[in-house]
């Protein structure tokens, strides 16, 4: 029996979050819903009568299941595919191919972005990036540290040899060398800090950490900044380094306060500390039943789009005078707790999310 698809029966497909395309016997697009237009980055007017497989560099993967559906080898088939958009990025999608009993439009394909796979890939990139950063930092810091001692020592010896009559004016230059060498030494020490500091493990209550950070922030910004608390008090204690975790939350909160400077001046700056339990979380390819889900949210201008993908890189800062080390150290400390820091930012809302496995 041939089943016809009335035009008005397709209207409801525009309400679906997943992309739906209906193909004719040649694989040309006869219908695409709004989600498909969004996924394929084109309107239906342009998609109409284009072959779906030609829109991907590796479209042969789709072509295989299309031909199987066309020859009625199955009624419905689903699989996960990585589709490379021609001239664009790749799509991690879960594809459901359905054979329709209609000679004019014999195949329906539904595609849903595989959010979990995207998340795993992002976390894997963060981990690889962090490992590369740590190796780079360690090597760079040691390469800088040795010459710095020599430069500072030479400047001190030079100062001792200065003639008395020119001591006052020339000493200004040797002091510049010494002070700049000391400044660089401080920077190198900060770069090496997470590799030197022992990881002191004990029972940690995350709300004690948040309250400590809250009190420090309110002492520094007594007016103009509101710090909201949204805690899940059922969260259990876990094993961790309390000092490191305080430093992580403080670094992020302090960055947020600096980004909120204009709002603090106008009195409407808001920082929110939120704790939740996340269930069935995968971190660094390991599945955990429970995880701490800590959010540090501000209503500032957002992180500049050009550095959003690089904020955890060392020496990348969104403000003048920033060292660009705070978030790098924070990510390192959280990874020492088998966790990860993620960030989503747009004007009016920047959300740093910290995930740490719970017992």
mmCIF file of N, CA and C in Angstrom, residues 203-256:
data_model
loop_
_atom_site.group_PDB
_atom_site.id
_atom_site.type_symbol
_atom_site.label_atom_id
_atom_site.label_comp_id
_atom_site.label_asym_id
_atom_site.label_seq_id
_atom_site.Cartn_x
_atom_site.Cartn_y
_atom_site.Cartn_z
ATOM 1 N N UNK A 203 38.967 15.926 53.765
ATOM 2 C CA UNK A 203 37.535 16.046 53.512
ATOM 3 C C UNK A 203 37.188 17.504 53.233
ATOM 4 N N UNK A 204 36.470 17.726 52.128
ATOM 5 C CA UNK A 204 36.129 19.088 51.704
ATOM 6 C C UNK A 204 34.615 19.238 51.620
ATOM 7 N N UNK A 205 34.102 20.300 52.248
ATOM 8 C CA UNK A 205 32.715 20.706 52.068
ATOM 9 C C UNK A 205 32.722 21.889 51.116
ATOM 10 N N UNK A 206 32.147 21.722 49.938
ATOM 11 C CA UNK A 206 32.246 22.753 48.903
ATOM 12 C C UNK A 206 31.587 24.050 49.339
ATOM 13 N N UNK A 207 30.606 23.974 50.255
ATOM 14 C CA UNK A 207 29.942 25.195 50.685
ATOM 15 C C UNK A 207 30.826 26.008 51.632
ATOM 16 N N UNK A 208 31.696 25.342 52.368
ATOM 17 C CA UNK A 208 32.682 26.068 53.162
ATOM 18 C C UNK A 208 33.643 26.817 52.247
ATOM 19 N N UNK A 209 34.012 26.168 51.137
ATOM 20 C CA UNK A 209 34.875 26.822 50.141
ATOM 21 C C UNK A 209 34.182 28.054 49.576
ATOM 22 N N UNK A 210 32.916 27.905 49.179
ATOM 23 C CA UNK A 210 32.173 29.018 48.586
ATOM 24 C C UNK A 210 31.993 30.161 49.584
ATOM 25 N N UNK A 211 31.708 29.824 50.830
ATOM 26 C CA UNK A 211 31.509 30.859 51.836
ATOM 27 C C UNK A 211 32.805 31.610 52.129
ATOM 28 N N UNK A 212 33.912 30.898 52.115
ATOM 29 C CA UNK A 212 35.200 31.564 52.323
ATOM 30 C C UNK A 212 35.467 32.557 51.189
ATOM 31 N N UNK A 213 35.228 32.121 49.955
ATOM 32 C CA UNK A 213 35.437 33.005 48.801
ATOM 33 C C UNK A 213 34.474 34.185 48.868
ATOM 34 N N UNK A 214 33.227 33.923 49.242
ATOM 35 C CA UNK A 214 32.230 34.991 49.329
ATOM 36 C C UNK A 214 32.670 36.067 50.328
ATOM 37 N N UNK A 215 33.168 35.637 51.481
ATOM 38 C CA UNK A 215 33.592 36.611 52.493
ATOM 39 C C UNK A 215 34.791 37.424 52.008
ATOM 40 N N UNK A 216 35.724 36.777 51.306
ATOM 41 C CA UNK A 216 36.889 37.491 50.770
ATOM 42 C C UNK A 216 36.474 38.509 49.710
ATOM 43 N N UNK A 217 35.528 38.112 48.844
ATOM 44 C CA UNK A 217 35.081 39.008 47.780
ATOM 45 C C UNK A 217 34.324 40.206 48.347
ATOM 46 N N UNK A 218 33.458 39.979 49.344
ATOM 47 C CA UNK A 218 32.696 41.081 49.925
ATOM 48 C C UNK A 218 33.592 42.030 50.710
ATOM 49 N N UNK A 219 34.700 41.494 51.271
ATOM 50 C CA UNK A 219 35.655 42.364 51.965
ATOM 51 C C UNK A 219 36.359 43.279 50.962
ATOM 52 N N UNK A 220 36.630 42.756 49.774
ATOM 53 C CA UNK A 220 37.319 43.559 48.759
ATOM 54 C C UNK A 220 36.357 44.491 48.028
ATOM 55 N N UNK A 221 35.112 44.027 47.843
ATOM 56 C CA UNK A 221 34.108 44.838 47.134
ATOM 57 C C UNK A 221 32.891 45.010 48.050
ATOM 58 N N UNK A 222 32.994 45.893 49.073
ATOM 59 C CA UNK A 222 31.927 46.005 50.080
ATOM 60 C C UNK A 222 30.638 46.615 49.550
ATOM 61 N N UNK A 223 30.687 47.314 48.433
ATOM 62 C CA UNK A 223 29.465 47.924 47.895
ATOM 63 C C UNK A 223 29.433 47.758 46.380
ATOM 64 N N UNK A 224 28.221 47.679 45.851
ATOM 65 C CA UNK A 224 28.032 47.577 44.400
ATOM 66 C C UNK A 224 28.004 46.160 43.863
ATOM 67 N N UNK A 225 28.450 45.186 44.665
ATOM 68 C CA UNK A 225 28.484 43.794 44.224
ATOM 69 C C UNK A 225 27.598 42.945 45.130
ATOM 70 N N UNK A 226 26.618 42.282 44.531
ATOM 71 C CA UNK A 226 25.759 41.340 45.253
ATOM 72 C C UNK A 226 26.203 39.922 44.922
ATOM 73 N N UNK A 227 26.428 39.108 45.947
ATOM 74 C CA UNK A 227 26.818 37.710 45.730
ATOM 75 C C UNK A 227 25.680 36.821 46.218
ATOM 76 N N UNK A 228 24.993 36.206 45.258
ATOM 77 C CA UNK A 228 23.877 35.322 45.576
ATOM 78 C C UNK A 228 24.370 33.905 45.832
ATOM 79 N N UNK A 229 23.706 33.212 46.747
ATOM 80 C CA UNK A 229 24.017 31.811 47.044
ATOM 81 C C UNK A 229 22.829 30.939 46.654
ATOM 82 N N UNK A 230 23.084 29.919 45.872
ATOM 83 C CA UNK A 230 22.049 28.970 45.454
ATOM 84 C C UNK A 230 22.623 27.571 45.651
ATOM 85 N N UNK A 231 22.544 27.085 46.895
ATOM 86 C CA UNK A 231 23.247 25.858 47.263
ATOM 87 C C UNK A 231 22.299 24.663 47.344
ATOM 88 N N UNK A 232 22.810 23.511 46.962
ATOM 89 C CA UNK A 232 22.162 22.232 47.225
ATOM 90 C C UNK A 232 22.858 21.644 48.458
ATOM 91 N N UNK A 233 22.202 21.766 49.620
ATOM 92 C CA UNK A 233 22.842 21.386 50.875
ATOM 93 C C UNK A 233 22.942 19.868 51.053
ATOM 94 N N UNK A 234 22.376 19.107 50.114
ATOM 95 C CA UNK A 234 22.486 17.646 50.206
ATOM 96 C C UNK A 234 23.813 17.123 49.663
ATOM 97 N N UNK A 235 24.606 18.020 49.096
ATOM 98 C CA UNK A 235 25.889 17.592 48.530
ATOM 99 C C UNK A 235 26.791 16.993 49.609
ATOM 100 N N UNK A 236 27.372 15.823 49.358
ATOM 101 C CA UNK A 236 28.256 15.218 50.354
ATOM 102 C C UNK A 236 29.651 15.832 50.330
ATOM 103 N N UNK A 237 30.402 15.649 51.402
ATOM 104 C CA UNK A 237 31.816 16.014 51.401
ATOM 105 C C UNK A 237 32.562 15.079 50.453
ATOM 106 N N UNK A 238 33.706 15.519 49.996
ATOM 107 C CA UNK A 238 34.525 14.677 49.123
ATOM 108 C C UNK A 238 35.989 14.912 49.451
ATOM 109 N N UNK A 239 36.836 14.037 48.970
ATOM 110 C CA UNK A 239 38.268 14.150 49.223
ATOM 111 C C UNK A 239 38.895 15.128 48.238
ATOM 112 N N UNK A 240 39.608 16.119 48.777
ATOM 113 C CA UNK A 240 40.228 17.102 47.906
ATOM 114 C C UNK A 240 41.142 18.019 48.672
ATOM 115 N N UNK A 241 41.749 18.942 47.943
ATOM 116 C CA UNK A 241 42.648 19.934 48.532
ATOM 117 C C UNK A 241 41.863 21.228 48.705
ATOM 118 N N UNK A 242 41.484 21.526 49.948
ATOM 119 C CA UNK A 242 40.621 22.678 50.212
ATOM 120 C C UNK A 242 41.281 23.986 49.791
ATOM 121 N N UNK A 243 42.579 24.134 50.059
ATOM 122 C CA UNK A 243 43.279 25.376 49.711
ATOM 123 C C UNK A 243 43.278 25.594 48.201
ATOM 124 N N UNK A 244 43.502 24.519 47.451
ATOM 125 C CA UNK A 244 43.489 24.640 45.991
ATOM 126 C C UNK A 244 42.107 25.032 45.492
ATOM 127 N N UNK A 245 41.066 24.419 46.049
ATOM 128 C CA UNK A 245 39.710 24.703 45.595
ATOM 129 C C UNK A 245 39.299 26.137 45.932
ATOM 130 N N UNK A 246 39.720 26.629 47.096
ATOM 131 C CA UNK A 246 39.465 28.034 47.425
ATOM 132 C C UNK A 246 40.141 28.936 46.403
ATOM 133 N N UNK A 247 41.376 28.596 46.042
ATOM 134 C CA UNK A 247 42.115 29.399 45.066
ATOM 135 C C UNK A 247 41.421 29.387 43.710
ATOM 136 N N UNK A 248 40.891 28.217 43.303
ATOM 137 C CA UNK A 248 40.194 28.105 42.014
ATOM 138 C C UNK A 248 38.968 29.008 41.990
ATOM 139 N N UNK A 249 38.103 28.855 42.971
ATOM 140 C CA UNK A 249 36.856 29.633 42.993
ATOM 141 C C UNK A 249 37.169 31.118 43.142
ATOM 142 N N UNK A 250 38.182 31.450 43.948
ATOM 143 C CA UNK A 250 38.561 32.854 44.138
ATOM 144 C C UNK A 250 39.096 33.460 42.850
ATOM 145 N N UNK A 251 39.930 32.699 42.110
ATOM 146 C CA UNK A 251 40.451 33.205 40.831
ATOM 147 C C UNK A 251 39.319 33.543 39.869
ATOM 148 N N UNK A 252 38.352 32.623 39.754
ATOM 149 C CA UNK A 252 37.241 32.840 38.816
ATOM 150 C C UNK A 252 36.370 33.994 39.287
ATOM 151 N N UNK A 253 36.059 34.022 40.590
ATOM 152 C CA UNK A 253 35.214 35.090 41.133
ATOM 153 C C UNK A 253 35.898 36.453 41.007
ATOM 154 N N UNK A 254 37.206 36.473 41.219
ATOM 155 C CA UNK A 254 37.935 37.747 41.120
ATOM 156 C C UNK A 254 37.970 38.230 39.677
ATOM 157 N N UNK A 255 38.174 37.311 38.727
ATOM 158 C CA UNK A 255 38.102 37.682 37.307
ATOM 159 C C UNK A 255 36.735 38.271 36.985
ATOM 160 N N UNK A 256 35.688 37.630 37.516
ATOM 161 C CA UNK A 256 34.331 38.112 37.263
ATOM 162 C C UNK A 256 34.139 39.517 37.825
#
